[in-house]
XYZ file of C-alpha atoms in Angstrom:
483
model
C -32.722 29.448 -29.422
C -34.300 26.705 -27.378
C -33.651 26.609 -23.508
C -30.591 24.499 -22.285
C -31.678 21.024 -20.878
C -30.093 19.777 -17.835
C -27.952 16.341 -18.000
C -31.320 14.728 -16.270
C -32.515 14.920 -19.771
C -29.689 14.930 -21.789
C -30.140 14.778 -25.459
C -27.186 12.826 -27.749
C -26.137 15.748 -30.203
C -23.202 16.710 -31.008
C -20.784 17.409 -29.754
C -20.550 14.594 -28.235
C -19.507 14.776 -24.044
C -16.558 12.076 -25.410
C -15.603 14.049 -28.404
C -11.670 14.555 -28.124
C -10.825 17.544 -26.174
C -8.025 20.032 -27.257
C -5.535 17.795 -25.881
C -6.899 15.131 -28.254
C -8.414 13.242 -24.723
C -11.374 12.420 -24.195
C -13.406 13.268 -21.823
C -16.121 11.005 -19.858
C -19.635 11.564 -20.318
C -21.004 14.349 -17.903
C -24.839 12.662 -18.877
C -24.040 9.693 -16.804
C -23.548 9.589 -13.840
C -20.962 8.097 -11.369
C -23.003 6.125 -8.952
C -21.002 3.249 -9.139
C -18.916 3.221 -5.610
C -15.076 1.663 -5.797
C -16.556 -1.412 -3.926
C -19.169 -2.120 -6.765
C -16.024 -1.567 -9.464
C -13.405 -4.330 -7.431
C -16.478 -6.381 -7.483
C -17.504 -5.998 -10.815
C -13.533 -6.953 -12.111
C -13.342 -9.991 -9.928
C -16.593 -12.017 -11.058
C -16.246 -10.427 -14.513
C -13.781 -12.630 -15.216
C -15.596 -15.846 -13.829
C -17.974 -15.845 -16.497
C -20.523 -18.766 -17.780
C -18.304 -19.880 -19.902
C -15.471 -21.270 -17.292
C -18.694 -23.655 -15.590
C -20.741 -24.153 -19.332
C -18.018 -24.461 -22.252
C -14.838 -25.974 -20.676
C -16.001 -29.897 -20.558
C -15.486 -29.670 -24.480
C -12.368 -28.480 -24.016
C -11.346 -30.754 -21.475
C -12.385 -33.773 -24.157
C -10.403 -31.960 -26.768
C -7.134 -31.394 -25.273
C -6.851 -34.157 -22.188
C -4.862 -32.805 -19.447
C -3.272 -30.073 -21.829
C -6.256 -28.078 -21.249
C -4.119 -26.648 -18.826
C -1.734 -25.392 -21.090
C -4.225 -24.186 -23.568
C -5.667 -21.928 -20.857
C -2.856 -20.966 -19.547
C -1.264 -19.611 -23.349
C -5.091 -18.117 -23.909
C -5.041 -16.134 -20.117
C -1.980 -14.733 -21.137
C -2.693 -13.667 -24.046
C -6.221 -12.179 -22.408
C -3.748 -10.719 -19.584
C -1.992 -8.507 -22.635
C -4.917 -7.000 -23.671
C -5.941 -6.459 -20.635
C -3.007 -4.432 -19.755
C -3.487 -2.392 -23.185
C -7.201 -1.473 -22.778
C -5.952 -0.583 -18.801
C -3.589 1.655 -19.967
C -5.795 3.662 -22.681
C -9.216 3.675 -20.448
C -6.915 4.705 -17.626
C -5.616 7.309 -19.373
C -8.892 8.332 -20.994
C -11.600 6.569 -18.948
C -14.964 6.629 -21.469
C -17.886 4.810 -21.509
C -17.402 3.984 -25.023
C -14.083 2.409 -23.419
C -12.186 0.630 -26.641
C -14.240 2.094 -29.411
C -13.581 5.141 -28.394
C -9.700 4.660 -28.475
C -10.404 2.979 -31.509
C -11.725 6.176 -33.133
C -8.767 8.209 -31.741
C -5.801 6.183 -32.719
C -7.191 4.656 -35.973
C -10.686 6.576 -37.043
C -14.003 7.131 -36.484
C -14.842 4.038 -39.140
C -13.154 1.957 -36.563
C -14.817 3.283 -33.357
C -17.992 2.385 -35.540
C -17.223 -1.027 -36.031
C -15.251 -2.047 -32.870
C -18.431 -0.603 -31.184
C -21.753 -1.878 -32.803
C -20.119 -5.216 -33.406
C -19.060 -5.711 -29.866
C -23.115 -4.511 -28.970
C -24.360 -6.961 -31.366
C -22.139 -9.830 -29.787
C -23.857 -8.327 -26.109
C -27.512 -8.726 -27.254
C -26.819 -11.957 -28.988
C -25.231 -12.944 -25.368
C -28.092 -11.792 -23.210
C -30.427 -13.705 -25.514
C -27.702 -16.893 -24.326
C -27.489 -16.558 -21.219
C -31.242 -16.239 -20.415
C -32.459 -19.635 -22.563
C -29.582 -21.616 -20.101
C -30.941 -19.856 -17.140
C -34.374 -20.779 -17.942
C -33.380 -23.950 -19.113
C -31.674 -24.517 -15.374
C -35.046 -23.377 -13.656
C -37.354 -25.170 -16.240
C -35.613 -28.403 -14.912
C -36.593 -27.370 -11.196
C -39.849 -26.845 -12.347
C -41.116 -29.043 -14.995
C -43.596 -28.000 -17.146
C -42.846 -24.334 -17.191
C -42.248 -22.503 -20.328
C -38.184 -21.268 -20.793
C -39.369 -18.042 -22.774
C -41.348 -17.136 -19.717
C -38.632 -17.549 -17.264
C -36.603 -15.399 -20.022
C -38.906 -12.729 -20.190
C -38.926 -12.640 -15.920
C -34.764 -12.569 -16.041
C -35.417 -9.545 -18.709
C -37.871 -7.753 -17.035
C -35.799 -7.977 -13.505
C -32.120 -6.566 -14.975
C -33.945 -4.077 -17.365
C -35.842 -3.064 -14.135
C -32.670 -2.486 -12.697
C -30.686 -1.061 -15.018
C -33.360 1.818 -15.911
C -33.487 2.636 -12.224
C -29.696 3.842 -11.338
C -26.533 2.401 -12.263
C -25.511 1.977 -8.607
C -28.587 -0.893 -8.962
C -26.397 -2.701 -11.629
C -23.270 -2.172 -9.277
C -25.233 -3.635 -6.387
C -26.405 -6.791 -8.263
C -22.949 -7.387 -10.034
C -21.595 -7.202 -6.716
C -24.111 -9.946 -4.817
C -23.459 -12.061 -8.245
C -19.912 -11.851 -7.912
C -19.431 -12.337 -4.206
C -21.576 -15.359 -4.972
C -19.618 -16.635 -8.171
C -16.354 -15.765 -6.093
C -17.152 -17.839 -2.807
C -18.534 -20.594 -5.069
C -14.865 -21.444 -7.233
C -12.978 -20.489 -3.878
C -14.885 -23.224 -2.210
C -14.275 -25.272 -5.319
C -10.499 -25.139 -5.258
C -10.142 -25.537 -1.321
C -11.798 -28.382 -1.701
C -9.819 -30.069 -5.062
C -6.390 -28.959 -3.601
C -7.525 -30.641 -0.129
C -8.315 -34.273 -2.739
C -5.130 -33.626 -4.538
C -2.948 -33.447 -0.886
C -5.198 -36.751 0.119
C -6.879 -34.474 3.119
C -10.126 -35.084 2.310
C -12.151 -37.984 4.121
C -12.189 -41.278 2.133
C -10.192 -39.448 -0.719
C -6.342 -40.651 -1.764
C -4.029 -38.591 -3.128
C -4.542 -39.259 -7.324
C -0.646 -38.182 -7.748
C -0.312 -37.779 -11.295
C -2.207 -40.788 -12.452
C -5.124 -38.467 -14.434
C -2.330 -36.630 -16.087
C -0.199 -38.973 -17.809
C -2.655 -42.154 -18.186
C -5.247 -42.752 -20.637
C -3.399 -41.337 -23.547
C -0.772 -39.035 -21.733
C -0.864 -35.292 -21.041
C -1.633 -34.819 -24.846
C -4.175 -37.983 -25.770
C -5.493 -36.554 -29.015
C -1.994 -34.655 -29.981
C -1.509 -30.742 -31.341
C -5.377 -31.388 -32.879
C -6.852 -31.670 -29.823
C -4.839 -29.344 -27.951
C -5.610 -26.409 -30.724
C -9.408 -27.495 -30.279
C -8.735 -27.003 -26.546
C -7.093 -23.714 -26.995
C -9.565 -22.165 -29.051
C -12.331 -23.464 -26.860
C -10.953 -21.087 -23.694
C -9.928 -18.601 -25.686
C -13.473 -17.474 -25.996
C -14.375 -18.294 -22.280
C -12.413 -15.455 -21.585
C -15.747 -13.389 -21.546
C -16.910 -10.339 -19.880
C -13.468 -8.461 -18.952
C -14.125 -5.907 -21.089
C -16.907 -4.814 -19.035
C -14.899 -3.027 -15.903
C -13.454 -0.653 -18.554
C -16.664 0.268 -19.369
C -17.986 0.562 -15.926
C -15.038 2.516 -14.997
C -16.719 6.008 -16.461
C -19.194 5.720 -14.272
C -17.176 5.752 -11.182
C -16.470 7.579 -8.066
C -12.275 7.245 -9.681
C -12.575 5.991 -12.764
C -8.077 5.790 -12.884
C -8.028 4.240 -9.878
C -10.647 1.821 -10.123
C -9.411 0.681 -13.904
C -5.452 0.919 -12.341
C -6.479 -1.531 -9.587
C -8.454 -3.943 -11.618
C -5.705 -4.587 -14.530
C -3.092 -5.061 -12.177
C -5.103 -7.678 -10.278
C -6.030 -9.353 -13.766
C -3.360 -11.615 -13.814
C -3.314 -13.593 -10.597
C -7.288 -13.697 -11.061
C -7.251 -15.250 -14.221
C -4.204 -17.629 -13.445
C -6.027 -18.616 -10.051
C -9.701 -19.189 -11.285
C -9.252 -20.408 -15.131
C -6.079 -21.718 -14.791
C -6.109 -23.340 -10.813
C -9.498 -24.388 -11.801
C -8.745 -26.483 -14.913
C -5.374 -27.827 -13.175
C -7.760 -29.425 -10.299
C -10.107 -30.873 -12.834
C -8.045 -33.136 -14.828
C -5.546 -33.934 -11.641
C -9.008 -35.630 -10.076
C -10.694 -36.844 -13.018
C -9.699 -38.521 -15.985
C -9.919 -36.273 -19.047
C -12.103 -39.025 -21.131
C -15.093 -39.229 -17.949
C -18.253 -38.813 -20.101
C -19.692 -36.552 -17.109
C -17.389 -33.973 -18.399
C -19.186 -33.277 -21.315
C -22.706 -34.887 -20.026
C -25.759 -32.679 -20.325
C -26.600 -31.570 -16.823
C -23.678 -33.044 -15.480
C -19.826 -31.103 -16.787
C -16.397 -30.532 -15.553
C -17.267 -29.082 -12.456
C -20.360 -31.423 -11.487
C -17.869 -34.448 -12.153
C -15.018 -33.088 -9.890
C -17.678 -32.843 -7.060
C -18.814 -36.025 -7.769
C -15.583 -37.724 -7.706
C -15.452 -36.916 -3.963
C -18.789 -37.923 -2.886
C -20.648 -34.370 -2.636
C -24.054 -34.568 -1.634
C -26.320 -33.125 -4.560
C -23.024 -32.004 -6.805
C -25.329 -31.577 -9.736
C -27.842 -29.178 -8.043
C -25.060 -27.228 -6.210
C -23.637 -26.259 -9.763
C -26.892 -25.498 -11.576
C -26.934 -22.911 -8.465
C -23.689 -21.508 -9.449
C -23.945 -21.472 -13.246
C -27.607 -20.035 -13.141
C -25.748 -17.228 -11.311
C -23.236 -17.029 -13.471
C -25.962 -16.550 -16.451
C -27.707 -14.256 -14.598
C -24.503 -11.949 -13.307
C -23.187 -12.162 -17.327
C -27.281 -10.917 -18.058
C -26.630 -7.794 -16.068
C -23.510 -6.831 -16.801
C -24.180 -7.460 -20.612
C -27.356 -5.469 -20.594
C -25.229 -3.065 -19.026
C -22.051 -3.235 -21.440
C -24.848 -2.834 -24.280
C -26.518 0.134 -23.660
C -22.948 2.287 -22.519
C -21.446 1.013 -25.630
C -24.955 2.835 -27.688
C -24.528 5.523 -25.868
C -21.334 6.371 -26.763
C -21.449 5.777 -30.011
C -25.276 7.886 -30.076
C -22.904 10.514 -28.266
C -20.405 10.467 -30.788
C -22.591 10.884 -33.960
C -22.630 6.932 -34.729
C -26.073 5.921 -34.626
C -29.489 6.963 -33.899
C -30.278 9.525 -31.800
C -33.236 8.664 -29.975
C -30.432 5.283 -28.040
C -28.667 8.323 -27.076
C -31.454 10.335 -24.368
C -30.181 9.906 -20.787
C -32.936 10.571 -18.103
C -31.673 10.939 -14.305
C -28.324 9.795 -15.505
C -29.449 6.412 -17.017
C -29.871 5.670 -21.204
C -32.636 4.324 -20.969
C -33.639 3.810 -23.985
C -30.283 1.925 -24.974
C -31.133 -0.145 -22.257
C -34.591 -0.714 -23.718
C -32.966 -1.838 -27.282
C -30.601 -3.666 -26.036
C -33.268 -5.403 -23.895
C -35.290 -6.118 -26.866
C -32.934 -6.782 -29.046
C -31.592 -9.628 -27.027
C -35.044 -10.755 -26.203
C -35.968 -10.989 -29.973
C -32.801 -13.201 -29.917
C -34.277 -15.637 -27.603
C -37.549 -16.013 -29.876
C -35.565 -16.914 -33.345
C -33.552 -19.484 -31.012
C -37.381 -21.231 -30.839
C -38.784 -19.784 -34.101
C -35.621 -19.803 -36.447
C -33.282 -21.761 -34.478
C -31.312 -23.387 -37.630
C -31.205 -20.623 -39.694
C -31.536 -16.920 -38.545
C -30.606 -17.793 -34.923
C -27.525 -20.126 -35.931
C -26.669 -17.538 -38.537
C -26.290 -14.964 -36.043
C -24.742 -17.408 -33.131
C -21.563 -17.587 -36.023
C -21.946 -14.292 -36.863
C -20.994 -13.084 -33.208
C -18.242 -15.746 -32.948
C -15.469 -14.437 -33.090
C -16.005 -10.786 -32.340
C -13.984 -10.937 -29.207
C -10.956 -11.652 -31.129
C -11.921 -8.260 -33.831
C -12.119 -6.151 -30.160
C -8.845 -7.363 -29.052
C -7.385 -6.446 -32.790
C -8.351 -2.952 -32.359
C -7.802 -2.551 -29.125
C -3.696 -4.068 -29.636
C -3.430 -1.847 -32.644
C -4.941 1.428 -30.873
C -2.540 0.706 -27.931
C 0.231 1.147 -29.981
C -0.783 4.690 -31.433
C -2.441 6.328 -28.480
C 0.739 5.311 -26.478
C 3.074 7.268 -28.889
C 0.432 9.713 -28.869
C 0.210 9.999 -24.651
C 3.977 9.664 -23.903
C 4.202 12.654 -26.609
C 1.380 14.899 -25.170
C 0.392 14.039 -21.611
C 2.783 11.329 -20.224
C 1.845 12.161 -16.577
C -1.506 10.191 -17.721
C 0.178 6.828 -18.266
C -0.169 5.133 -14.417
C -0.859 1.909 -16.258
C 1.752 0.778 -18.846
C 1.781 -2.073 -21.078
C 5.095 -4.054 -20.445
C 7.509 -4.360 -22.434
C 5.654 -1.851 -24.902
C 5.745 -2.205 -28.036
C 7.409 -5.850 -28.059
C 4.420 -7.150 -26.241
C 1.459 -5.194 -28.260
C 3.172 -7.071 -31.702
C 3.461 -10.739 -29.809
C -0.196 -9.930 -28.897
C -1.317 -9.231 -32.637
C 1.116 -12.289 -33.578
C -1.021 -14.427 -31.144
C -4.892 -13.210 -32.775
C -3.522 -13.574 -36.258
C -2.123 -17.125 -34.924
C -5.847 -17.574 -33.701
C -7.730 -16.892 -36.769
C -5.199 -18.915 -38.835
C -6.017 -22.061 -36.328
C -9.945 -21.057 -36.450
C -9.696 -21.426 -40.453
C -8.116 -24.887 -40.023
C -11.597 -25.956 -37.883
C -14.694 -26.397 -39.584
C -16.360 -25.304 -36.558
C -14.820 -22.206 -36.011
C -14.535 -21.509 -39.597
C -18.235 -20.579 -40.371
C -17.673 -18.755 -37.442
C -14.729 -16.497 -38.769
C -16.217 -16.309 -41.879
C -20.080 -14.878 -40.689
C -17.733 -12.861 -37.947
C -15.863 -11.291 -41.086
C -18.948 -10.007 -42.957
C -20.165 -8.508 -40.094
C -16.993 -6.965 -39.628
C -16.805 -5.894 -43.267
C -20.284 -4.456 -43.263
C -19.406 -2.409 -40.455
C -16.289 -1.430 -41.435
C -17.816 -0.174 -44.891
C -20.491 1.736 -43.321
C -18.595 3.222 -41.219
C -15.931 4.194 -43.977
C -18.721 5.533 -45.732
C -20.170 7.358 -42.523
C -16.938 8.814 -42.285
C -16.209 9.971 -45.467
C -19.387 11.735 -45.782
C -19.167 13.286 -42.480
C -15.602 15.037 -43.585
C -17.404 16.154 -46.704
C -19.603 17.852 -44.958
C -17.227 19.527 -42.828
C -16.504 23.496 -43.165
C -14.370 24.393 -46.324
C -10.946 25.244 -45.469
């Protein structure tokens, strides 16, 4: 019998540290450690939600639905603010690194934990491969002449530096990045609601000129407002991430209590408040909205005579990119780990040294990485192929995460109700509108032919999971003692 190795070298063999307990709970994974401090974990659920995709994607939007982009975000933050609530409750009750694949795996199987989980890894690398080519693409236009897979390969190098180190490094960064991104869209507001009241030097009040002229509140009808809605439905990146973090916590309840409960009034103030300001100040059809270099934001600032409006938002969106590299790098290599830890994949992601899984981080590094060379190699077939493929994994996550909810809630209530400090409302009323709502979603994605290839590459993916998991499954119960 071989000597017993400390958690500073922790192997990933079963079974697994969040394997289901006698109660049927899991338990977090003693490997890691919980280095992340409850200042790094508020931090980390405030810029989470201000992701890249609020300052990059929403000009499309914007020239989609008119002034209705208000709406749109507003029915696809709610919607976000339900699942929220669900994952809250479950990852309160059961905080786990693995965070929604491992409730997955409880309520509905161990096929699903598989697919939830390497799908929603896949759709991390593919987004740290993203986020680097605009970063580099932001400092390649400070610096002309440099090459963007070199600036790539320094963003890489820094976060996987950090993220092999200690996780409190990743807490520390998130937390500069989010301060940052935070102060930046605070400013941003203060400074449209001050245009809107007419405060503002040299600014008069626009009233509600922007959102009833040129074409009304709706100018290109339902169409363009279900264009608009599907658009910020998947800027809604990156919230997932807290649950995750959570495990590694000083109080990993607390911490995921606090941050669901403030999810509402952050999303409504910085998705929301932000679009609102937009369109009041500028008209919807301003080609700056959806101008290379220029966007929603850049055009706002504009419109009141900033000094340098364009550079000050490369500065915040290269931030942005570079927080959503961290935290995704981060998100990655938990979400291997858990599934190394339960018996999902291969063993040598699963090896934590001094707390860290390192060499999750490394793959998921690499992998996203390799992602940024097929976007110059391959960039209209492999790297477009896989750009679909990740498209609409979100909206798979939410799916099992919604249908989980509404097992593991029978389940708690029945076994350990003392665990439930968050509860979904209205419960299970509000699970079923939610599931309404992502079936609504993929029935308006099929109507696109955008969003279609999307759905369709998204469902093989899914199906390819799904069946090796099944099959994963299957012959793990076969090989199970004989009764």
């Amino acid at each position: 019998m071989s000597a017993p190795r400390t958690p500073a070298d922790a192997p990933a063999t079963p079974p697994a540290p969040e394997a289901s307990g006698t109660s049927g709970a899991p338990r977090t994974d003693s490997a890691l450690t919980h280095g992340l401090k409850q200042r790094h974990l508020s931090m980390i659920a405030l810029g989470g939600v201000i992701g890249a995709g609020l300052f990059v994607g929403s000009g499309s939007g914007i020239a989609a639905a008119g002034p209705s982009i208000v709406v749109a975000y507003g029915v696809s933050g709610l919607l976000v603010m339900l699942v929220m609530r669900m994952l809250g409750e479950m990852s309160a009750a059961n905080p786990a690194s693995g965070s929604f694949s491992v409730h997955a795996e409880r309520a509905i199987g161990p096929w699903a934990g598989f697919t939830a989980g390497w799908a929603f890894w896949v759709l991390l690398c593919v987004a740290v491969g993203l986020e680097g080519i605009g970063a580099a693409q932001i400092v390649s236009g400070w610096l002309p002449g440099t090459p963007e897979w070199a600036w790539v390969a320094l963003f890489m190098a820094v976060f996987l530096g950090t993220n092999l180190a200690a996780v409190k490094n990743f807490g520390e960064f998130e937390s500069w990045f989010a301060s940052l991104k935070v102060g930046a869209i605070a400013l941003f507001l203060v400074l449209g609601v001050l245009a809107i009241l007419g405060v503002l030097p040299d600014t008069d009040a626009p009233g509600t000129a922007n959102l009833t002229g040129d074409g009304g509140f709706l100018p290109n009808g339902s169409e363009g407002l279900v264009i608009g809605l599907l658009a910020s439905v998947f800027a809604y990146g990156g919230l997932e991430t807290v649950t995750i973090a959570a495990a590694e916590s000083e109080d990993p309840v607390r911490g995921v209590a606090k941050a669901v409960r403030t999810a509402m009034w952050r999303i409504a103030l910085f998705y929301v408040g932000s679009m609102a300001v937009i369109v009041t100040l500028v008209p919807w059809d301003d080609p700056k909205i959806v101008e290379k270099g220029s966007g929603p934001y850049v055009a706002m600032l504009d419109r009141l005579d900033i000094p340098g409006a364009g550079q000050i938002m490369n500065v915040v969106v290269l931030v942005a990119l570079l927080s959503a590299m961290n935290a995704n790098i981060y998100g990655a290599s938990r979400m291997a780990r858990s599934l190394v830890a339960r018996g999902q994949g291969p063993k040598v992601l699963g090896r934590v040294t001094s707390g860290v899984p390192r060499n999750a981080v490394l793959a998921s590094s690499v992998f996203g990485f390799l992602c940024v060379l097929l976007s110059y190699w391959r960039p209209d077939d492999i790297f477009a192929w896989l750009l679909n493929m990740t498209g609409a994994v979100i909206l798979v996550v939410w799916a099992f995460i919604a249908v989980s909810q509404l097992v593991l809630r029978r389940r708690t209530e029945r076994e350990a109700p003392e665990k439930l400090v968050v509860r979904m409302w209205l419960y299970p009323a509000l699970t079923w509108v939610s599931l309404a709502g992502m079936a609504t979603i993929f029935v308006l994605m099929l109507g696109q032919p955008d969003t279609r290839d999307q759905l369709m590459a998204t469902g093989l993916l899914t199906l390819g999971l799904a069946t090796i998991g099944a099959v994963r499954q299957r012959r793990a119960r076969g090989a199970g003692p004989a009764a």
